[in-house]
PDB file of C-alpha atoms and ligand atoms in Angstrom:
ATOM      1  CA  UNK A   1       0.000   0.000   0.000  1.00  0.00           C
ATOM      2  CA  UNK A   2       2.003   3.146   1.205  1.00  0.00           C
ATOM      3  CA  UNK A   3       4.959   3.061   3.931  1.00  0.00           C
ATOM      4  CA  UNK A   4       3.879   7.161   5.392  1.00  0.00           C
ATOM      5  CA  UNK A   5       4.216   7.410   8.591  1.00  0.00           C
ATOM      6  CA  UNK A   6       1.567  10.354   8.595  1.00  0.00           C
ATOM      7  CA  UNK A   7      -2.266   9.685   9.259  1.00  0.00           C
ATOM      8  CA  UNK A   8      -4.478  12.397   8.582  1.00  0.00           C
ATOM      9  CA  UNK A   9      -7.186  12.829  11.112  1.00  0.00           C
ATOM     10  CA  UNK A  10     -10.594  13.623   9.801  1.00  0.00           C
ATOM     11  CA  UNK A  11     -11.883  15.491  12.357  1.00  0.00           C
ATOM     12  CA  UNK A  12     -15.333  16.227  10.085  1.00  0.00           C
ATOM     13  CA  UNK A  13     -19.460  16.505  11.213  1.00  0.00           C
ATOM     14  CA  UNK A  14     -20.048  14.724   7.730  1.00  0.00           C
ATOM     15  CA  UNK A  15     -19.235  12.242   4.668  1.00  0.00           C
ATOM     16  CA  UNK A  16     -19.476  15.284   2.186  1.00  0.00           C
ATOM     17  CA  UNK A  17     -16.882  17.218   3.898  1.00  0.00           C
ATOM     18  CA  UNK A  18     -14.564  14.726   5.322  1.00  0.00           C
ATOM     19  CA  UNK A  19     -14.848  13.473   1.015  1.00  0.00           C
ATOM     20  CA  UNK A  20     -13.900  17.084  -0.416  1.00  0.00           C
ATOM     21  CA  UNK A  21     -10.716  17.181   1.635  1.00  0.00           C
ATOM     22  CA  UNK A  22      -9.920  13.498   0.506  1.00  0.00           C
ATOM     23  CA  UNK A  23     -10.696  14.064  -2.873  1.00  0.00           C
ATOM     24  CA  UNK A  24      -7.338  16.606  -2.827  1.00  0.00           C
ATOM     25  CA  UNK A  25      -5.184  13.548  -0.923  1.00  0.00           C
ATOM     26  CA  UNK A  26      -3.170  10.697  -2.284  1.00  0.00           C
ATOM     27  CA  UNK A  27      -3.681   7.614  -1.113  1.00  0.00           C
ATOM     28  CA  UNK A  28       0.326   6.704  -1.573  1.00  0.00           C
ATOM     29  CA  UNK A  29       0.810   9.497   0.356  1.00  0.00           C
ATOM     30  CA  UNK A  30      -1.049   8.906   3.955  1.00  0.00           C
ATOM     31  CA  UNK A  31      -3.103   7.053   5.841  1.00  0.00           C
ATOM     32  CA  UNK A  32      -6.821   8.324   7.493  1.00  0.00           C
ATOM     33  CA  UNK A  33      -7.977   8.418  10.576  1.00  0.00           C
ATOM     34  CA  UNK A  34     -11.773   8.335  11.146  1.00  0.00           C
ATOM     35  CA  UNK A  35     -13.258   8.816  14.589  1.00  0.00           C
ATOM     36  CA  UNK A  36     -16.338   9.138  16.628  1.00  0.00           C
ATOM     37  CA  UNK A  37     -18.336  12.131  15.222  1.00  0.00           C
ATOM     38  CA  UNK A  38     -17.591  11.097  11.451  1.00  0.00           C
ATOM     39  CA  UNK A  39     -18.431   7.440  11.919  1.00  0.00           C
ATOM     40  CA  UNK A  40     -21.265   8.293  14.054  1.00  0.00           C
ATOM     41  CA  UNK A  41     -22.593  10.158  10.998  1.00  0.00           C
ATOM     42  CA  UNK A  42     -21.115   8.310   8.072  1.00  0.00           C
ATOM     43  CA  UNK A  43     -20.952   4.558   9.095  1.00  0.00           C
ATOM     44  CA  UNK A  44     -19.417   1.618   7.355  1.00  0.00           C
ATOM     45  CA  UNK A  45     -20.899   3.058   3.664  1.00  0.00           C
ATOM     46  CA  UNK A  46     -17.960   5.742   4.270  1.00  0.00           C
ATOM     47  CA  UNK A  47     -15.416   3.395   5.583  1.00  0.00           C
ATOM     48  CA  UNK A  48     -16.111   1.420   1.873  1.00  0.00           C
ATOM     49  CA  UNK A  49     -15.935   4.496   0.144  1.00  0.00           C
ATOM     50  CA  UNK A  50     -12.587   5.137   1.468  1.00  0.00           C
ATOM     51  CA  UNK A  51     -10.813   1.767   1.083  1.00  0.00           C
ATOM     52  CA  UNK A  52     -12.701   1.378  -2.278  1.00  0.00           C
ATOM     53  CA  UNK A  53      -9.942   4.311  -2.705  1.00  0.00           C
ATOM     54  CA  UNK A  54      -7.143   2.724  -1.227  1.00  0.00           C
ATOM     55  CA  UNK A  55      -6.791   4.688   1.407  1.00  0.00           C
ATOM     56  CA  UNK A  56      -5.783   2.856   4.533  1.00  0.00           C
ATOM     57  CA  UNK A  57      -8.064   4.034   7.972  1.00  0.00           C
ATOM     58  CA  UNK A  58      -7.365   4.249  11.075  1.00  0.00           C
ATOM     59  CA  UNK A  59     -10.399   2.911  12.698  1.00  0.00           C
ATOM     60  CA  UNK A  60     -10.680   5.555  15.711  1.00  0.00           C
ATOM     61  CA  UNK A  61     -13.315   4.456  18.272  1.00  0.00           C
ATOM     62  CA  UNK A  62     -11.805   3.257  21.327  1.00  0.00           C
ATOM     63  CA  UNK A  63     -14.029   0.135  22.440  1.00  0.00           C
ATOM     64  CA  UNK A  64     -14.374   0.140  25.722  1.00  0.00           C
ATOM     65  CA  UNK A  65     -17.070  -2.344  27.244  1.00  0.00           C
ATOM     66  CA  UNK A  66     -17.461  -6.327  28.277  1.00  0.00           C
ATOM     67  CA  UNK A  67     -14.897  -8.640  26.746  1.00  0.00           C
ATOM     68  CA  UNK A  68     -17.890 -10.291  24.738  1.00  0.00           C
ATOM     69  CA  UNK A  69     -19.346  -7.047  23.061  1.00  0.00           C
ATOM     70  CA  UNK A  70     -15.755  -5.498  22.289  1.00  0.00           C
ATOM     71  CA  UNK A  71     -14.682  -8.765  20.802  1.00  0.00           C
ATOM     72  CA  UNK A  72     -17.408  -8.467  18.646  1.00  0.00           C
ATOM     73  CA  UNK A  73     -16.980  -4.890  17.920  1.00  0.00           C
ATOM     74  CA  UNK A  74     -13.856  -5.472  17.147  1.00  0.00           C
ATOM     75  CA  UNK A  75     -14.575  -8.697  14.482  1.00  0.00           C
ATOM     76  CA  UNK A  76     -16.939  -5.891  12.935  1.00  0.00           C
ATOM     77  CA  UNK A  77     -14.595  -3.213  12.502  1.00  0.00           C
ATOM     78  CA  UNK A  78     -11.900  -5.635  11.005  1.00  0.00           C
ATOM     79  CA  UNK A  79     -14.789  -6.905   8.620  1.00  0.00           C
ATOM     80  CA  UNK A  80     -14.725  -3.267   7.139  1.00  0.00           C
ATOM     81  CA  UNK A  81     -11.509  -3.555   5.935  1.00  0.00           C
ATOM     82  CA  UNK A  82      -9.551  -1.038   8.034  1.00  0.00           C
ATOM     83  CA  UNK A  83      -5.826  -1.137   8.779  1.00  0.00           C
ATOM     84  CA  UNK A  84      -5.950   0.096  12.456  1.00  0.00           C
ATOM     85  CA  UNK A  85      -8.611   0.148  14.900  1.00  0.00           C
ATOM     86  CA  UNK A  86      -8.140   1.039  18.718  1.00  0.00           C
ATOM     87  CA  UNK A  87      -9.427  -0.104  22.548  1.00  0.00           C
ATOM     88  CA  UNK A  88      -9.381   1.666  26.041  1.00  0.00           C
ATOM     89  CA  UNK A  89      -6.353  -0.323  27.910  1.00  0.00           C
ATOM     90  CA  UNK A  90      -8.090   0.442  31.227  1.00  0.00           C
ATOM     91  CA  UNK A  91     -11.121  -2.144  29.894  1.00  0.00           C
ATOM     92  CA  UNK A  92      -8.355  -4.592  31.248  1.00  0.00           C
ATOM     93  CA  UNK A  93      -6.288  -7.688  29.783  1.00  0.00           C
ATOM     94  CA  UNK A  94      -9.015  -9.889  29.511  1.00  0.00           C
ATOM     95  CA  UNK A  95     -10.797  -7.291  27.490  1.00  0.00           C
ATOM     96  CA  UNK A  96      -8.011  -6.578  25.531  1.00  0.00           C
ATOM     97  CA  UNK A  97      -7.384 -10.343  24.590  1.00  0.00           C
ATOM     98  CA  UNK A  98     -10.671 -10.572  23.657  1.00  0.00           C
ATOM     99  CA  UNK A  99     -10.585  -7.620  20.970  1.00  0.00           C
ATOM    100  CA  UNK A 100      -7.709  -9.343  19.625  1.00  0.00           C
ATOM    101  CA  UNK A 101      -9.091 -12.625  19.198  1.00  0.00           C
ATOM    102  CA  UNK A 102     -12.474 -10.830  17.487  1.00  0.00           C
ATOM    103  CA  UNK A 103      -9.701  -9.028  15.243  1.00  0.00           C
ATOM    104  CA  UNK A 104      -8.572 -12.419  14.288  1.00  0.00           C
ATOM    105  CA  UNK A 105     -12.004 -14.124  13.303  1.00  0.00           C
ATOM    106  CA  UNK A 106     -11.982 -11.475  10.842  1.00  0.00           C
ATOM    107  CA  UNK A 107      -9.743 -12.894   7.244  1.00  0.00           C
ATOM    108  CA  UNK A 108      -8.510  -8.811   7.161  1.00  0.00           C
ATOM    109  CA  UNK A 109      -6.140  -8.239  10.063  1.00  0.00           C
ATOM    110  CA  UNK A 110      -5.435  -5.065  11.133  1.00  0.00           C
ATOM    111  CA  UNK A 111      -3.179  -3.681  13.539  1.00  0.00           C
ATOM    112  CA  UNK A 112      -4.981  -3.599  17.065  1.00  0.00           C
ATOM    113  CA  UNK A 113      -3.710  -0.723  19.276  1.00  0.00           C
ATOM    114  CA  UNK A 114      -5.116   0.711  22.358  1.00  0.00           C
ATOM    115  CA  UNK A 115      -4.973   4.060  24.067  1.00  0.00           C
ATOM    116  CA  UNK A 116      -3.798   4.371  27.864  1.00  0.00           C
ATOM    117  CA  UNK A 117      -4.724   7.749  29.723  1.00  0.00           C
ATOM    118  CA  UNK A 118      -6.374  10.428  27.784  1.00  0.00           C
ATOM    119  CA  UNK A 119      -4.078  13.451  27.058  1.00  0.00           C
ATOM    120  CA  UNK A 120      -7.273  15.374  28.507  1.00  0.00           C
ATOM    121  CA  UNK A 121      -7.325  13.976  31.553  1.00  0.00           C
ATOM    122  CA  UNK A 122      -5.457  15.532  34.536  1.00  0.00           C
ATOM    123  CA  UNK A 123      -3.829  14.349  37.982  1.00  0.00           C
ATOM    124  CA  UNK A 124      -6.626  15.599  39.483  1.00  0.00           C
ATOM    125  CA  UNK A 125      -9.306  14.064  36.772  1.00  0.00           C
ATOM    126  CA  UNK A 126      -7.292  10.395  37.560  1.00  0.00           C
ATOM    127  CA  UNK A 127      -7.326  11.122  41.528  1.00  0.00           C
ATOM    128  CA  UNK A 128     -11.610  11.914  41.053  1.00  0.00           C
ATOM    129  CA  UNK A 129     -11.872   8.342  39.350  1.00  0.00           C
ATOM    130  CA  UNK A 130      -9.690   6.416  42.431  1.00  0.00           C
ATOM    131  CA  UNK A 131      -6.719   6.101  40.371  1.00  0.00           C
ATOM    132  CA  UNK A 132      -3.612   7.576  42.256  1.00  0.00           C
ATOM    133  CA  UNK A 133      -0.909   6.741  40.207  1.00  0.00           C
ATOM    134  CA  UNK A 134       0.896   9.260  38.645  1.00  0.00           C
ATOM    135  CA  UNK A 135      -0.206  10.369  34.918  1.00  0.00           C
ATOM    136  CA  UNK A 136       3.119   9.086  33.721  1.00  0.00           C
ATOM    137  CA  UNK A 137       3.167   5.562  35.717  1.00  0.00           C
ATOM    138  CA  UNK A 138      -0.246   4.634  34.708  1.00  0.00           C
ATOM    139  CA  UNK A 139       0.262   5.483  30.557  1.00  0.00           C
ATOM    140  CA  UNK A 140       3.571   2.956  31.325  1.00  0.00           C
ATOM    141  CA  UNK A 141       1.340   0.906  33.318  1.00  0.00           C
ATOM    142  CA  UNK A 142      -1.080   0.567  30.656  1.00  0.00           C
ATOM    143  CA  UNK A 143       1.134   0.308  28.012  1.00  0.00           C
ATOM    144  CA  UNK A 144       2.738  -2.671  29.483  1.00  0.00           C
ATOM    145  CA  UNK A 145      -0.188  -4.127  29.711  1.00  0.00           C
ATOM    146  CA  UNK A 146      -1.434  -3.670  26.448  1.00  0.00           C
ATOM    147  CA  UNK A 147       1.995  -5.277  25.326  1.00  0.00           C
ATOM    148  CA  UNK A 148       0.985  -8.106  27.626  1.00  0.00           C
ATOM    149  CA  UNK A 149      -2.181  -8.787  26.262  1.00  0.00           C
ATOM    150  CA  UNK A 150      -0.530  -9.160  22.775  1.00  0.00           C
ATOM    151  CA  UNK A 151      -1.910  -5.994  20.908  1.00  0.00           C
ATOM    152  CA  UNK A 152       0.686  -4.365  18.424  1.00  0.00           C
ATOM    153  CA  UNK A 153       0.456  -0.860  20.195  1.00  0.00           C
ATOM    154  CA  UNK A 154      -1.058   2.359  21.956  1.00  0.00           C
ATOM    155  CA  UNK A 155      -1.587   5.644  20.967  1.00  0.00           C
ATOM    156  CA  UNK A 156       0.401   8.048  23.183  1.00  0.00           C
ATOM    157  CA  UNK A 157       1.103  12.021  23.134  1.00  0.00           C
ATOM    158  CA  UNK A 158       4.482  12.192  21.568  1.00  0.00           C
ATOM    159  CA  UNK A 159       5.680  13.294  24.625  1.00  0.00           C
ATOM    160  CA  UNK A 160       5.597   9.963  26.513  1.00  0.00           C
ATOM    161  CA  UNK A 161       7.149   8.336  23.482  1.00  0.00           C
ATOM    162  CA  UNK A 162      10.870   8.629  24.649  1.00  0.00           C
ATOM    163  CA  UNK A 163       9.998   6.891  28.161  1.00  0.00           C
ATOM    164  CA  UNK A 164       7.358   4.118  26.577  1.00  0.00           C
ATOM    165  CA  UNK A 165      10.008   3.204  23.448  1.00  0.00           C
ATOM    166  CA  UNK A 166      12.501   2.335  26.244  1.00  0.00           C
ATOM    167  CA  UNK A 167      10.618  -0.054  28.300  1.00  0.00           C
ATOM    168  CA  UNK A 168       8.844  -1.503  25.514  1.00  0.00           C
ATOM    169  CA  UNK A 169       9.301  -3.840  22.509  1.00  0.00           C
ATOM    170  CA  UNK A 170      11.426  -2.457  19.723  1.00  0.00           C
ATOM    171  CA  UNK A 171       8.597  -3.252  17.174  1.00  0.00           C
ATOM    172  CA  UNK A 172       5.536  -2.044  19.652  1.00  0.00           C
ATOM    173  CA  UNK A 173       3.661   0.864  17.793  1.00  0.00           C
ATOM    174  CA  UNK A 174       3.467   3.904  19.175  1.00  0.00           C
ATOM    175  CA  UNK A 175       0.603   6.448  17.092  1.00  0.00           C
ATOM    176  CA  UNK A 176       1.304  10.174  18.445  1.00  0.00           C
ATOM    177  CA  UNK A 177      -0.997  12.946  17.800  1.00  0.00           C
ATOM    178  CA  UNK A 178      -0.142  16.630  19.275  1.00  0.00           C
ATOM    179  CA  UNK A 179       2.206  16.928  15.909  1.00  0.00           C
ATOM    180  CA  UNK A 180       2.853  20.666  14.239  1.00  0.00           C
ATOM    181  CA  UNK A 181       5.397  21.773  11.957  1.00  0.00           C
ATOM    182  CA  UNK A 182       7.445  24.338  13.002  1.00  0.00           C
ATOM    183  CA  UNK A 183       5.374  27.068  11.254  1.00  0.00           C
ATOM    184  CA  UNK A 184       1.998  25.550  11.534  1.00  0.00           C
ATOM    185  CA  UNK A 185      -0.644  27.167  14.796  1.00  0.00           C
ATOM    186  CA  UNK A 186      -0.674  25.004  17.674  1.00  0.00           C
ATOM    187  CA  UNK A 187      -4.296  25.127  17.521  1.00  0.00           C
ATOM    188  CA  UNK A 188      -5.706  24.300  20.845  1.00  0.00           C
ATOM    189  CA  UNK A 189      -2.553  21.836  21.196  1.00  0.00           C
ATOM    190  CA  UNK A 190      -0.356  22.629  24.430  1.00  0.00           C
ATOM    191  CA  UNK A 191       2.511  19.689  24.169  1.00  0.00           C
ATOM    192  CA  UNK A 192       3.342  19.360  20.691  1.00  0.00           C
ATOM    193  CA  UNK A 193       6.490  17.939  18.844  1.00  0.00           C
ATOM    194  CA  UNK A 194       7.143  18.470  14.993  1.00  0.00           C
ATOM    195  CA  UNK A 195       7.198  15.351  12.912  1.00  0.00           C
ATOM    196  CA  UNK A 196      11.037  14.909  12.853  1.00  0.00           C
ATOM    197  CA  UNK A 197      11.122  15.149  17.048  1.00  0.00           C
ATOM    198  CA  UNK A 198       8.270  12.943  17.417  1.00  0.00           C
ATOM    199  CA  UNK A 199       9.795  10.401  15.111  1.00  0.00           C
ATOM    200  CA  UNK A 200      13.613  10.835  17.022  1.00  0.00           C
ATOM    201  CA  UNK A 201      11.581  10.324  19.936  1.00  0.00           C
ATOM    202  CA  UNK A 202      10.583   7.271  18.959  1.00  0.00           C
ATOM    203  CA  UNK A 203       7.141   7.400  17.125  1.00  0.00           C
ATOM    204  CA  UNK A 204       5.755   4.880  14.564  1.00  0.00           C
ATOM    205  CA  UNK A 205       3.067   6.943  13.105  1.00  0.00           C
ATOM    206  CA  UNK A 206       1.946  10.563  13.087  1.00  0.00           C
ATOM    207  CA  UNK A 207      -1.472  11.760  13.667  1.00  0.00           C
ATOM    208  CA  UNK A 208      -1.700  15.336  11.942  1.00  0.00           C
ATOM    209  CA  UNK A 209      -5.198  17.132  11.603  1.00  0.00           C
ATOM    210  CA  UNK A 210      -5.555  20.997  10.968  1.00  0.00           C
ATOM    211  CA  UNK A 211      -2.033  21.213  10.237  1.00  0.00           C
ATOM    212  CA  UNK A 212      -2.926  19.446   6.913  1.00  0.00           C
ATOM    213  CA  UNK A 213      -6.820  19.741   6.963  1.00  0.00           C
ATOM    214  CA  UNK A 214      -6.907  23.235   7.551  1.00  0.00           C
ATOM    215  CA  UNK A 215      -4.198  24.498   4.654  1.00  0.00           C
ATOM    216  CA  UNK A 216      -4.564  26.416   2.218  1.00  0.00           C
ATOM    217  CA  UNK A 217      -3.225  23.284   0.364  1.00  0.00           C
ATOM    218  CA  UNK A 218      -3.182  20.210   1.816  1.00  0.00           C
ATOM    219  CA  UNK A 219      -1.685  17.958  -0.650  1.00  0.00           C
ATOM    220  CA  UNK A 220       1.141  20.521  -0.723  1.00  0.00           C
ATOM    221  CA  UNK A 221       1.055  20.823   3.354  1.00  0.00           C
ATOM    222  CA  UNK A 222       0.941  16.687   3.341  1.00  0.00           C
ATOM    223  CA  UNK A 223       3.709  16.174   1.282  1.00  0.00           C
ATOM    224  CA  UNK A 224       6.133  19.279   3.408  1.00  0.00           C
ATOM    225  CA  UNK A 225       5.895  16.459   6.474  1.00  0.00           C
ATOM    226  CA  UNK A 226       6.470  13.679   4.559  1.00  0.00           C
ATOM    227  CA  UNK A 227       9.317  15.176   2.785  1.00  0.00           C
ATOM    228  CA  UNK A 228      10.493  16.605   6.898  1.00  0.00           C
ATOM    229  CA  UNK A 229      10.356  13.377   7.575  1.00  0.00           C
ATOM    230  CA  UNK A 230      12.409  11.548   4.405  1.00  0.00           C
ATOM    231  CA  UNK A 231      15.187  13.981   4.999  1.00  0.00           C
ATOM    232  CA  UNK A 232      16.097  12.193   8.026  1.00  0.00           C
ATOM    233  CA  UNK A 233      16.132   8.895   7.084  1.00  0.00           C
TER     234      UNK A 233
HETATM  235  O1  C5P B   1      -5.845  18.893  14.410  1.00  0.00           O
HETATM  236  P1  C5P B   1      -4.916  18.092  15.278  1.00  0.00           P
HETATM  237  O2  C5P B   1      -3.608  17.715  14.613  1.00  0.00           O
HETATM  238  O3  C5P B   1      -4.712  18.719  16.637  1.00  0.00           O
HETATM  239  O4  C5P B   1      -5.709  16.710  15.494  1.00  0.00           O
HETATM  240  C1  C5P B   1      -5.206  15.684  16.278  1.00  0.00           C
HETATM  241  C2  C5P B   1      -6.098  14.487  16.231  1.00  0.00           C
HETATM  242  O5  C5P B   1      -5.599  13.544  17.183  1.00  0.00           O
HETATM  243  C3  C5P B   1      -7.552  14.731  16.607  1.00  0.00           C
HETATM  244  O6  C5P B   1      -8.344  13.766  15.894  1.00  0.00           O
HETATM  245  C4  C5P B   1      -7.566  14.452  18.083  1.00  0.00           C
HETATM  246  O7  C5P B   1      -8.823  14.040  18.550  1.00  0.00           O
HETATM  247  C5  C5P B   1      -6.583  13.299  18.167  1.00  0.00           C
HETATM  248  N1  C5P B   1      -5.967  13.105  19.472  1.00  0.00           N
HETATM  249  C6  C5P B   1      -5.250  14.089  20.139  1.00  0.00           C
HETATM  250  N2  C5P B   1      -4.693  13.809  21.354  1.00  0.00           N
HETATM  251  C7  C5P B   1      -4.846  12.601  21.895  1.00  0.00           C
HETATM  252  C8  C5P B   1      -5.545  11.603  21.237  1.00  0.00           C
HETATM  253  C9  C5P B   1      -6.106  11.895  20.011  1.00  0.00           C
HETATM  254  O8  C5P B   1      -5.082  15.190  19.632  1.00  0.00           O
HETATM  255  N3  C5P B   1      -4.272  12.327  23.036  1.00  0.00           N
END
């Protein structure tokens, strides 16, 4: 298919305009990411659509229930053909063993990652829920365990990627989003890394929205990381 390391995020309310900024990609040249909102609205009909143009997706909507029902959710998803698809480590081992043997009924199988601590949740958010770790030991917490249940990765801020790539397996994925160029906005982004740090640091993929969604050219903005990126191979 394509070896980029960046996945665009389509942070969009609908298939029409999630469509007119994919219509200006290359599949060769990225992956997708499609989450809540847009699947909520779109469904599997623009998941098709999509791989019908060989664009590879990121399956964005971190399962998080009984072992039986995510197992299940997680055969579906895989039946749609998508490269990636993600659960919520703190659903637990057996949970996460579960998603991965739904993933494997399915004859497609994608990568199956999960997500430790939200990069929107605080100390004080984790202290309200019981959990008194520190932010930083439970994401390693829950990244070892997502290792130990067998799943090929988490998604992390590209902050924690230094620590996580040195306690965990060499080939263990780690999908970072809070990525800006050096002359894109920050958005509402407050720890960010540009595409060559977060890759030094230790990333495996890139998740990039309005830096690439929200120019003036996005093929042209896409193809700036990607070439950010080549130079330092
Ligand atoms: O536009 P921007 O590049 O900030 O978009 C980043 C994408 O990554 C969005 O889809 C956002 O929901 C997602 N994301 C994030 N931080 C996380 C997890 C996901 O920004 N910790």
């Amino acid at each position: 298919m394509n070896d980029s390391k960046v996945i665009v995020a389509l942070d969009y309310a609908d298939a029409s305009s999630a469509l007119s900024l994919v219509n200006q990609l290359d599949p060769s040249l990225c992956k997708l990411k499609v989450g809540k909102e847009l699947f909520t609205a779109a469904g599997p009909q623009l998941i098709e659509k999509l791989t019908s143009k060989n664009f590879q997706i990121f399956l964005d909507l971190k399962f998080h229930d009984i072992p039986n029902t995510v197992a299940k959710a997680c055969e579906a998803a895989s039946n749609l053909g998508v490269w990636m698809l993600n659960v919520h480590a703190s659903g637990g081992k057996t949970m996460m063993q579960a998603a991965l043997e739904g993933v494997d009924k399915s004859k497609h199988s994608p990568y199956l990652i999960a997500v430790t601590v939200l990069t929107s949740m605080s100390q004080a958010n984790l202290d309200e829920i019981g959990i008194e770790n520190s932010i930083e030991n439970q994401v390693l917490k829950l990244a070892q365990l997502t290792q130990l249940a067998g799943l090929h990765g988490v998604v992390c801020s590209a902050l924690e990627a230094q620590l996580l790539r040195k306690q965990l397996a060499q080939d263990f994925l780690l999908i970072t989003p809070g990525i800006r160029p050096a002359t894109a906005s920050k958005d509402d982004q407050t720890r960010i890394l540009t595409p060559t740090q977060a890759l030094a640091a230790g990333a495996s993929y890139l998740v990039v929205g309005r830096p690439i969604t929200q120019a003036n050219r996005p093929i042209e903005a896409l193809i700036a990381i990607n070439e950010e990126i080549q130079s330092i191979n």
